[in-house]
Coordinates of C-alpha atoms and ligand atoms in Angstrom, one line a residue:
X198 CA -12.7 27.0 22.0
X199 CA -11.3 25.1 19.0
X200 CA -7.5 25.4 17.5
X201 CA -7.6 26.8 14.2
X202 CA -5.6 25.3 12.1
X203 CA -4.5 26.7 8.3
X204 CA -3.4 24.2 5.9
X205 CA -1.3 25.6 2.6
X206 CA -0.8 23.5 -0.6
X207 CA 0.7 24.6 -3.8
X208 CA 1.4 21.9 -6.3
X209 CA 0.3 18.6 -7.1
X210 CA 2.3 16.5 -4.6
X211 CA 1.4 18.6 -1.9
X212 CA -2.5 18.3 -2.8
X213 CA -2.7 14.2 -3.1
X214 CA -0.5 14.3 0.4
X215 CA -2.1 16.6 2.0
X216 CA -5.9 15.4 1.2
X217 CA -5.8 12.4 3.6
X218 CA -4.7 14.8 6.2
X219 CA -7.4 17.7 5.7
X220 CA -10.1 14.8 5.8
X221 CA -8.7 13.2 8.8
X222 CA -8.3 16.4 10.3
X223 CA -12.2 16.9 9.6
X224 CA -13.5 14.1 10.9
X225 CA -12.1 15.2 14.5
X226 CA -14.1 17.7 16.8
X227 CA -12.4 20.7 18.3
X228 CA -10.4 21.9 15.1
X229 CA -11.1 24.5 12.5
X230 CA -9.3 23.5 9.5
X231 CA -8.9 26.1 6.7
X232 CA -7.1 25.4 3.4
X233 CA -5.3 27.5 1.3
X234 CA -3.8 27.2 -2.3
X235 CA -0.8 28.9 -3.1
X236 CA -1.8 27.9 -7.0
X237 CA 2.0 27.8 -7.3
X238 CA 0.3 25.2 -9.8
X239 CA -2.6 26.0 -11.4
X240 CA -4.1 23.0 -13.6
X241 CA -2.4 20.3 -11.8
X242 CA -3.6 21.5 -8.5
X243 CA -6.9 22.2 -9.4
X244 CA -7.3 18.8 -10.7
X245 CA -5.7 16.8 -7.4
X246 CA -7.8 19.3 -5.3
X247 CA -11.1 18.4 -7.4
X248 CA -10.0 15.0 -7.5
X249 CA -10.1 14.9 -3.3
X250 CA -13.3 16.8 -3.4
X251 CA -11.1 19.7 -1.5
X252 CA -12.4 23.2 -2.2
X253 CA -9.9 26.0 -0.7
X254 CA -11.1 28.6 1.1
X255 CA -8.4 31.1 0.5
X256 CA -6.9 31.1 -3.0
X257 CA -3.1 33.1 -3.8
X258 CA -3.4 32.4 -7.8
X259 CA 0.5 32.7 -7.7
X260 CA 1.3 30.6 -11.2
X261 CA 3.0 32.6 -13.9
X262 CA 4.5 31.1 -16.8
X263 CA 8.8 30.4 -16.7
X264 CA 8.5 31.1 -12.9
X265 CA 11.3 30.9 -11.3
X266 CA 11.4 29.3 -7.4
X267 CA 13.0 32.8 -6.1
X268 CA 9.9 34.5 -7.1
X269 CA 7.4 32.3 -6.2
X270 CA 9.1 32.8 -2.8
X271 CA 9.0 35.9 -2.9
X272 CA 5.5 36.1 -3.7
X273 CA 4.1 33.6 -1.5
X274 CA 5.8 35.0 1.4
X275 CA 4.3 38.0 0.7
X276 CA 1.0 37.2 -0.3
X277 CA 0.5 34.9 2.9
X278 CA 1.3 37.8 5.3
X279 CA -1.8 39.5 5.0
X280 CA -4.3 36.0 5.1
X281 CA -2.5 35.3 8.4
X282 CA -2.7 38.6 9.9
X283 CA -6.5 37.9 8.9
X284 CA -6.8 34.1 9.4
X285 CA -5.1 34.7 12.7
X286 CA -4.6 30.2 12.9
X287 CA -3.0 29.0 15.7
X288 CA -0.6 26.5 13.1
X289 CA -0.2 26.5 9.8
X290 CA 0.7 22.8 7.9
X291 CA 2.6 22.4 5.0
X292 CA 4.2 19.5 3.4
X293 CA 7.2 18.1 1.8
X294 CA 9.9 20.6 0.2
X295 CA 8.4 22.5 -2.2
X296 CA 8.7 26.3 -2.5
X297 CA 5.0 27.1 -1.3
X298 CA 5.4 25.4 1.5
X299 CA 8.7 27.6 2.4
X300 CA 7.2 30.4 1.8
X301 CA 4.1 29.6 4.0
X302 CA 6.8 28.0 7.1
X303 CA 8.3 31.6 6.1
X304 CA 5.3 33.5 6.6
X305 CA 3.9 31.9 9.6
X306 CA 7.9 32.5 11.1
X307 CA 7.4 36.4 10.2
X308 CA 3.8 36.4 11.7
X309 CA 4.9 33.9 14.8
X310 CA 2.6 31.2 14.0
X311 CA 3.7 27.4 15.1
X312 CA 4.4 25.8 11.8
X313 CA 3.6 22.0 11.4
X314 CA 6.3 20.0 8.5
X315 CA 4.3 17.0 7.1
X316 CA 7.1 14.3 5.7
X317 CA 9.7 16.1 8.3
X318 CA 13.2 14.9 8.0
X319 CA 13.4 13.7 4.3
X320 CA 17.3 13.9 2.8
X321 CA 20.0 13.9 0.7
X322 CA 22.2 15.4 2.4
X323 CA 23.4 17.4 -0.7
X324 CA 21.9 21.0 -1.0
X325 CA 22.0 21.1 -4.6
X326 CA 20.2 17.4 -5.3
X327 CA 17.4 17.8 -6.0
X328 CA 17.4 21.5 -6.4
X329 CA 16.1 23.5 -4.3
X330 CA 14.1 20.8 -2.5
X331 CA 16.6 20.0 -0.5
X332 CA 17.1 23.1 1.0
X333 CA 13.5 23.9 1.4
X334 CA 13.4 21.2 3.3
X335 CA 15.7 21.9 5.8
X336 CA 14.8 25.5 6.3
X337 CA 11.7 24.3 6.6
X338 CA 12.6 22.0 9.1
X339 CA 14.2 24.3 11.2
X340 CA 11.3 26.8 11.6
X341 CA 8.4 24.0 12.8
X342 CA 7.8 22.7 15.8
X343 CA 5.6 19.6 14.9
X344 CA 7.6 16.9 12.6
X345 CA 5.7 14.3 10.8
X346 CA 8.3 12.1 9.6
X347 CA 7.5 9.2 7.5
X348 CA 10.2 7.1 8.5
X349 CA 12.2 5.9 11.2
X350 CA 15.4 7.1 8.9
X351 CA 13.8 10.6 8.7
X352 CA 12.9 10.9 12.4
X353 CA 17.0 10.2 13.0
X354 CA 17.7 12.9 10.4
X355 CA 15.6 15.4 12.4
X356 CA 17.3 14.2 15.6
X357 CA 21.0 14.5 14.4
X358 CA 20.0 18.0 13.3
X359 CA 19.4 19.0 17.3
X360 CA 15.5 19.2 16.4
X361 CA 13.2 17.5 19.0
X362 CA 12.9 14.6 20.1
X363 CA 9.7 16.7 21.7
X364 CA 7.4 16.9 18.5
X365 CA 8.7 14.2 16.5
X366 CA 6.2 11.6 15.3
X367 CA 6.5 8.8 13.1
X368 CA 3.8 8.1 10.8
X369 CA 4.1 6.5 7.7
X370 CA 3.9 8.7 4.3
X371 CA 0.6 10.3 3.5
X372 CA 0.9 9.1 -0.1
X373 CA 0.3 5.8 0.5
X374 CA -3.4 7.1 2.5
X375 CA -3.7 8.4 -0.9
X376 CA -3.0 5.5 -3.1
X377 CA -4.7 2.8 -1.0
X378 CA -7.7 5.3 -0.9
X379 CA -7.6 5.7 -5.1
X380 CA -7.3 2.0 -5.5
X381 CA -10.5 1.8 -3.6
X382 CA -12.1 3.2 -7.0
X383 CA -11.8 1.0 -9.7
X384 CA -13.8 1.6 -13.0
X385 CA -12.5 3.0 -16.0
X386 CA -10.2 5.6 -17.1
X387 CA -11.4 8.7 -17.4
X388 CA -9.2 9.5 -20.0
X389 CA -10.0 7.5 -22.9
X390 CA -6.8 7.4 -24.4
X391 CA -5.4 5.2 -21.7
X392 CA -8.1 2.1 -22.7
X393 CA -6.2 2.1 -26.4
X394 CA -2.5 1.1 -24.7
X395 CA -1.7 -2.3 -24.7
X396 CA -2.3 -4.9 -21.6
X397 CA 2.0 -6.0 -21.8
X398 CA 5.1 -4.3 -22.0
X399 CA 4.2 -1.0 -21.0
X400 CA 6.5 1.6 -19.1
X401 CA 5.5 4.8 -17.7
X402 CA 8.1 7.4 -16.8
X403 CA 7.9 11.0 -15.7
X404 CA 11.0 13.4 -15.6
X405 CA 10.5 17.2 -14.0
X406 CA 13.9 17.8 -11.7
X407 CA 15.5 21.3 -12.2
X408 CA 18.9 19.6 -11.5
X409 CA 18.4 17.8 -14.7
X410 CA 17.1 20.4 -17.0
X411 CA 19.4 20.6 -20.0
X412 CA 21.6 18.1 -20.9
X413 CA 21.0 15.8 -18.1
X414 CA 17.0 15.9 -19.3
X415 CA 17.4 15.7 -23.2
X416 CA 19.9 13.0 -23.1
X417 CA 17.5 10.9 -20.9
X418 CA 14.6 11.8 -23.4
X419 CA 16.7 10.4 -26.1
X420 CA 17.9 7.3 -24.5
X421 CA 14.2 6.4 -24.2
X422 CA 13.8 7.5 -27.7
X423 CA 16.8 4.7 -28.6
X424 CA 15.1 2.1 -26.0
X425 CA 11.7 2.3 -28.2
X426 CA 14.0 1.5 -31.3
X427 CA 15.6 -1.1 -29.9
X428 CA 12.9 -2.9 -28.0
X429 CA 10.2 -3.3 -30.4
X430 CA 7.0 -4.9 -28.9
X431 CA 7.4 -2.2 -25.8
X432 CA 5.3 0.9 -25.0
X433 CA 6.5 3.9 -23.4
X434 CA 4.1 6.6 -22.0
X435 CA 5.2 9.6 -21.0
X436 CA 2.8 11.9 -19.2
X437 CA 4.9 15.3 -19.9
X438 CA 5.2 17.9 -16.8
X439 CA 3.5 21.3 -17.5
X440 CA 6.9 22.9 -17.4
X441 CA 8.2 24.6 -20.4
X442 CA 11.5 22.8 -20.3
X443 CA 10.3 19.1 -19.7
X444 CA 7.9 20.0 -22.8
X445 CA 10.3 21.4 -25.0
X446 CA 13.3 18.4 -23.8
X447 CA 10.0 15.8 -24.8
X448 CA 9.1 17.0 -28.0
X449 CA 12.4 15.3 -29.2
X450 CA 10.4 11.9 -28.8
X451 CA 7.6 13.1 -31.0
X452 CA 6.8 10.9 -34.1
X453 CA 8.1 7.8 -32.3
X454 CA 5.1 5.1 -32.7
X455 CA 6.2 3.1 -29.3
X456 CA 6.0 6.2 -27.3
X457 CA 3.0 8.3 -26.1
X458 CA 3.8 11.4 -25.1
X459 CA 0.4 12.4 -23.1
X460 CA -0.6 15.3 -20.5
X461 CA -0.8 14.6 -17.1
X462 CA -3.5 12.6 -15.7
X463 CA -5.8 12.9 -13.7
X464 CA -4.8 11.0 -10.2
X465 CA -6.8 8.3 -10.3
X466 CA -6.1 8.0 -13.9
X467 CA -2.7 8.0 -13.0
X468 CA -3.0 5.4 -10.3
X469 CA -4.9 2.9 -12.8
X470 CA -1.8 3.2 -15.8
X471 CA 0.8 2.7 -13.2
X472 CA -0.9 -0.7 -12.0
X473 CA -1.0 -1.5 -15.6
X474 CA 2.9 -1.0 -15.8
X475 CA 5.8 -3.7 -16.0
X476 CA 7.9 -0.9 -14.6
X477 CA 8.0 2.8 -13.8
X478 CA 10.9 5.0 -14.9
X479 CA 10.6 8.4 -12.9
X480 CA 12.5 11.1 -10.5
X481 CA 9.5 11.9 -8.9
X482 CA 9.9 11.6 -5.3
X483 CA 6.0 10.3 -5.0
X484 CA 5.8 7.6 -7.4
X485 CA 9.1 6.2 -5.6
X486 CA 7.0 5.9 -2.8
X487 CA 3.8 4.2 -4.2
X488 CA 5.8 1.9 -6.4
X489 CA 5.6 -0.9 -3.4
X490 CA 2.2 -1.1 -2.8
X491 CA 1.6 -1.3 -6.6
X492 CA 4.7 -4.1 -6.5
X493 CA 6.2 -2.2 -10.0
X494 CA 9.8 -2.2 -9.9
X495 CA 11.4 1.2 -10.1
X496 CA 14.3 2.7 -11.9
X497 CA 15.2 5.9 -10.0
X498 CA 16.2 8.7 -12.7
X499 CA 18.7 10.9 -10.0
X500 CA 22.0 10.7 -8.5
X501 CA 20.8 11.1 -5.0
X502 CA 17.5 10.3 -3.2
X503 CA 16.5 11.0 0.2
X504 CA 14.2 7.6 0.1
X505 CA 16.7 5.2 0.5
X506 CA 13.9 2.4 1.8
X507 CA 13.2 1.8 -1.2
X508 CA 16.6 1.0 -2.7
X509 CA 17.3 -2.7 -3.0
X510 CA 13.4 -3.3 -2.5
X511 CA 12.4 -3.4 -6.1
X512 CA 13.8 0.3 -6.5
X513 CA 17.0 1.2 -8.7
X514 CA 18.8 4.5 -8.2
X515 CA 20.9 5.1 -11.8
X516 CA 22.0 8.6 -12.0
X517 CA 20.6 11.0 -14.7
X518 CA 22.7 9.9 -17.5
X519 CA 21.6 8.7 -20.7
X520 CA 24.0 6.6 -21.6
X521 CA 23.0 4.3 -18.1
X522 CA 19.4 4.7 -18.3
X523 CA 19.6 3.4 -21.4
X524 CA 21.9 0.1 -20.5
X525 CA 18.9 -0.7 -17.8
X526 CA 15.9 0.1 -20.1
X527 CA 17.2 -2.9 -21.9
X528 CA 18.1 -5.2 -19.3
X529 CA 14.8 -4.3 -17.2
X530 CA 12.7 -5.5 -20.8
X531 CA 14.6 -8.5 -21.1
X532 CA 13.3 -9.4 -17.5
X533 CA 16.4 -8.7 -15.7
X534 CA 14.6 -6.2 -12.8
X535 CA 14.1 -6.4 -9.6
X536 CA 11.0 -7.9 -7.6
X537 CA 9.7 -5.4 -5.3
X538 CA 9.0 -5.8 -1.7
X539 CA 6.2 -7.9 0.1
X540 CA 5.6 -4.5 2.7
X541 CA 5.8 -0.7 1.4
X542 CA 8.5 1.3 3.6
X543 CA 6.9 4.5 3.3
X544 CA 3.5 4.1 4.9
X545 CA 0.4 1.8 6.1
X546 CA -2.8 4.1 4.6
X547 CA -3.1 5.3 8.5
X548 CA -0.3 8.2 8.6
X549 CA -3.0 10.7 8.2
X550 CA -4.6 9.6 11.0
X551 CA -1.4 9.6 13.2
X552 CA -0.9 12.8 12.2
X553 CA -4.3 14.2 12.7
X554 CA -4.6 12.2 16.4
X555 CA -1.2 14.0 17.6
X556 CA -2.4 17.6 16.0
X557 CA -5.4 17.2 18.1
X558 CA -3.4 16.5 21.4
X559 CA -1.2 19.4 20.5
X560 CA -4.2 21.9 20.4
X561 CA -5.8 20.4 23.4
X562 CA -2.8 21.3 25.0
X563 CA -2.3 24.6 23.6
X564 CA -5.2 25.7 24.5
X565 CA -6.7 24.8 27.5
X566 CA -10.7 25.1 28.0
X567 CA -11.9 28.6 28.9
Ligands
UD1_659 C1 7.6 21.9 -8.3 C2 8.4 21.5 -7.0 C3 8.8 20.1 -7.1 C4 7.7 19.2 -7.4 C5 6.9 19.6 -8.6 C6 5.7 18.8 -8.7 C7 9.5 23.4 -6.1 C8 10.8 24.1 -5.9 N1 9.5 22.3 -6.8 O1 8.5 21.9 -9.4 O2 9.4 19.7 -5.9 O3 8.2 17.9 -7.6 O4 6.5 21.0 -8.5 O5 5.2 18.7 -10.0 O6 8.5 23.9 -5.7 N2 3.0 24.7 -14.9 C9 1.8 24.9 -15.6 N3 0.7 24.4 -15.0 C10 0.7 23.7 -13.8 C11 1.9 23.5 -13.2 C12 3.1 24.1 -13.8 O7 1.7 25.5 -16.6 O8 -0.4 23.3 -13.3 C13 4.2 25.2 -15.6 C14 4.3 26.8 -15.5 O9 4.9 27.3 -16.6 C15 5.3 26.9 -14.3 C16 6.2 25.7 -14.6 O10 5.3 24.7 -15.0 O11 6.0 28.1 -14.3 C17 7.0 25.2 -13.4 O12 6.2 25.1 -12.2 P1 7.0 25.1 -10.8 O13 6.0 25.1 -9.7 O14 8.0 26.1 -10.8 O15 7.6 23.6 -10.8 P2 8.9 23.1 -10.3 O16 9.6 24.1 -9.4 O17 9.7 22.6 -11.4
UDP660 N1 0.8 12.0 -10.7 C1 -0.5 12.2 -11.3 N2 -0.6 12.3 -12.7 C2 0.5 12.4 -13.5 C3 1.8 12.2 -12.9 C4 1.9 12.0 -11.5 O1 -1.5 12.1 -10.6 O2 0.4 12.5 -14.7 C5 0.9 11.8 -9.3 C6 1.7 10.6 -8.8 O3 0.9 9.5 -8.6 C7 2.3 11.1 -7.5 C8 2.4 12.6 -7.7 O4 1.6 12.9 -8.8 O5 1.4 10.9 -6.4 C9 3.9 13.0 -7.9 O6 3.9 14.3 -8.2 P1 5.2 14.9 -8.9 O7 6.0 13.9 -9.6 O8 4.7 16.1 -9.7 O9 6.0 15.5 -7.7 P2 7.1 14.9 -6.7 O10 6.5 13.7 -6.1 O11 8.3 14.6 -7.5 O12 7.4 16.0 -5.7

């Protein structure tokens, strides 16, 4: 009899993060593995889920426009209840801290379903940085019963919160299974815009954190507005988050000849016009993590991180103030940045298969032959 095993992604990290997992998951014998989009995304995760050759099987279509995370709670909660009353899986995987994978830990808690927390353990140990990721993630935390934690440091997060040590495994991010597997495919961009940027001086940089919507995100928008000005010779691309108010905070940089504001990319797209980067200027938790193995040097756009590995290894954590990101934009193009480090902290390319080798031993376990 094999375990069945329901795996829920909603947005675009979750996709690229969860792909290596649902293949290595595939390859073994004795699990069913069924996938299920939230769509708390739409575009961006149809594109990573095309881009992984990943077709769901279920499909909850929950994207609205504005949402708001308490309703796409809500809604996901809801709208899982009746898939697992059907599905019936023995454990249902999520990953990282977003709101679909809440709701789905939430759902499988409601329905009494064993709930499995890829990249377990992550923190800041301040609930409102980032917001609400960082409670998600401990909620989330406290309903599973498999951790994946990426690190050592996570795995002693988990620990000092009473959870385990049974279930705890250590295996590297996913993220970097990803990467090493996109930088297996060279060729050119897909996106034809990307073969007219220059070969030197370029800087990519993505902003999307709630916490720094408003202020926090227009004053960072202009500061890179004023770093164009002042660094002449320098190009700054800017692939703008579907959100509402990271498009609206962007269109302040529009007209500015040095700065391409573009859509997101594709992921391996993406991949290719980081490795073409002097630097990456982002708050995304992903690209913090895949700055290593690409050896770009990275200026960390938040007051708080829960990846401290990479601080001091070519990563720089500088708040979300203008004024400051500014004041390193300038010393990072005049070559005063840091050199990034000879081994990536966050994973080796095999964390899927860690991952996948201890799920299998957990359903053999479970549930023992007839
Ligand atoms: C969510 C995650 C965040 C993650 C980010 C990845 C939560 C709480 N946060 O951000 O951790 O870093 O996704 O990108 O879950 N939109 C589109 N098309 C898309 C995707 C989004 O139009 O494909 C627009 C919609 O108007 C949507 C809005 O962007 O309402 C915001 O999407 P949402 O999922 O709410 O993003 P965040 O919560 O900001
Ligand atoms: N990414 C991408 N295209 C883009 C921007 C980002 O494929 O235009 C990838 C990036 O390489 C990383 C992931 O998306 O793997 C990060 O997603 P995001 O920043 O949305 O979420 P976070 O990591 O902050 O949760």
């Amino acid at each position: 009899m094999s375990a069945k095993l329901l795996v829920v992604a909603g947005t675009r990290p979750e996709a690229i993060k969860l792909a290596p997992v649902i293949a290595a998951l595939r390859r073994l014998k004795g699990l069913s593995v069924r996938v299920c989009a939230t769509a708390q995304h739409r575009e961006l995760l149809d594109g990573m889920l095309d881009a992984f050759g990943i077709r769901p099987d279920i499909d909850l279509d929950l994207m609205r426009p504005r949402q708001s995370p308490g309703e796409v709670l809500r809604r996901c909660r809801k709208a899982l209840a009746p898939v697992l009353a059907r599905e019936r899986p023995d454990l249902v995987i999520v990953q990282g801290d977003t709101t679909s994978a809440l709701g789905a830990a939430l759902a499988a808690k409601d329905a009494g379903v064993c709930v499995a927390h890829v990249e377990a353990g992550l923190r800041t140990h301040d609930p409102r940085q980032p917001f609400p990721e960082e409670r998600n993630r401990v909620r989330i935390d406290r309903i599973s019963r498999l951790w994946f934690a990426p690190t050592i440091g996570a795995a002693r997060n988990l620990r000092r919160e009473g959870l385990g040590p049974d279930g705890i495994f250590v295996t590297g991010n996913t993220s970097i299974d990803a990467l090493l597997w996109a930088l297996r495919r060279p060729g050119p961009p897909e996106n034809r815009s990307l073969a007219r940027l220059p070969q030197k001086r370029l800087v990519v940089v993505t902003l999307h954190r709630r916490e720094s919507f408003g202020r926090a995100l227009d004053g960072l928008m202009r500061a890179i507005g004023q770093a164009s000005a002042r660094l002449p010779g320098w190009t700054w691309v800017l692939p703008v988050h579907p959100n509402p108010r990271v498009r609206r905070a962007a269109r302040r940089l529009a007209g500015r000849s040095a700065v391409k504001l573009i859509a997101p990319l594709g992921y391996l797209d993406f991949v290719k016009l980081m490795k073409r980067a002097d630097f990456l200027v982002t708050d995304s938790g992903g690209i913090q993590e895949e700055a290593p193995t690409l050896k770009k040097p990275v200026l960390v756009v938040r007051n708080k991180t829960e990846r401290p590995e990479l601080l001091g290894r070519g990563g720089k954590l500088i708040g979300n103030s203008g004024a400051r990101l500014l004041r390193e934009l300038t010393r990072w193009a005049r070559g005063r940045r840091p050199k990034p480090p000879a081994r990536n902290p966050f994973g080796d390319g095999r964390a899927a298969r860690r991952i996948a080798r201890a799920l299998s031993a957990w359903a053999r376990a479970k549930r023992p032959r007839p």
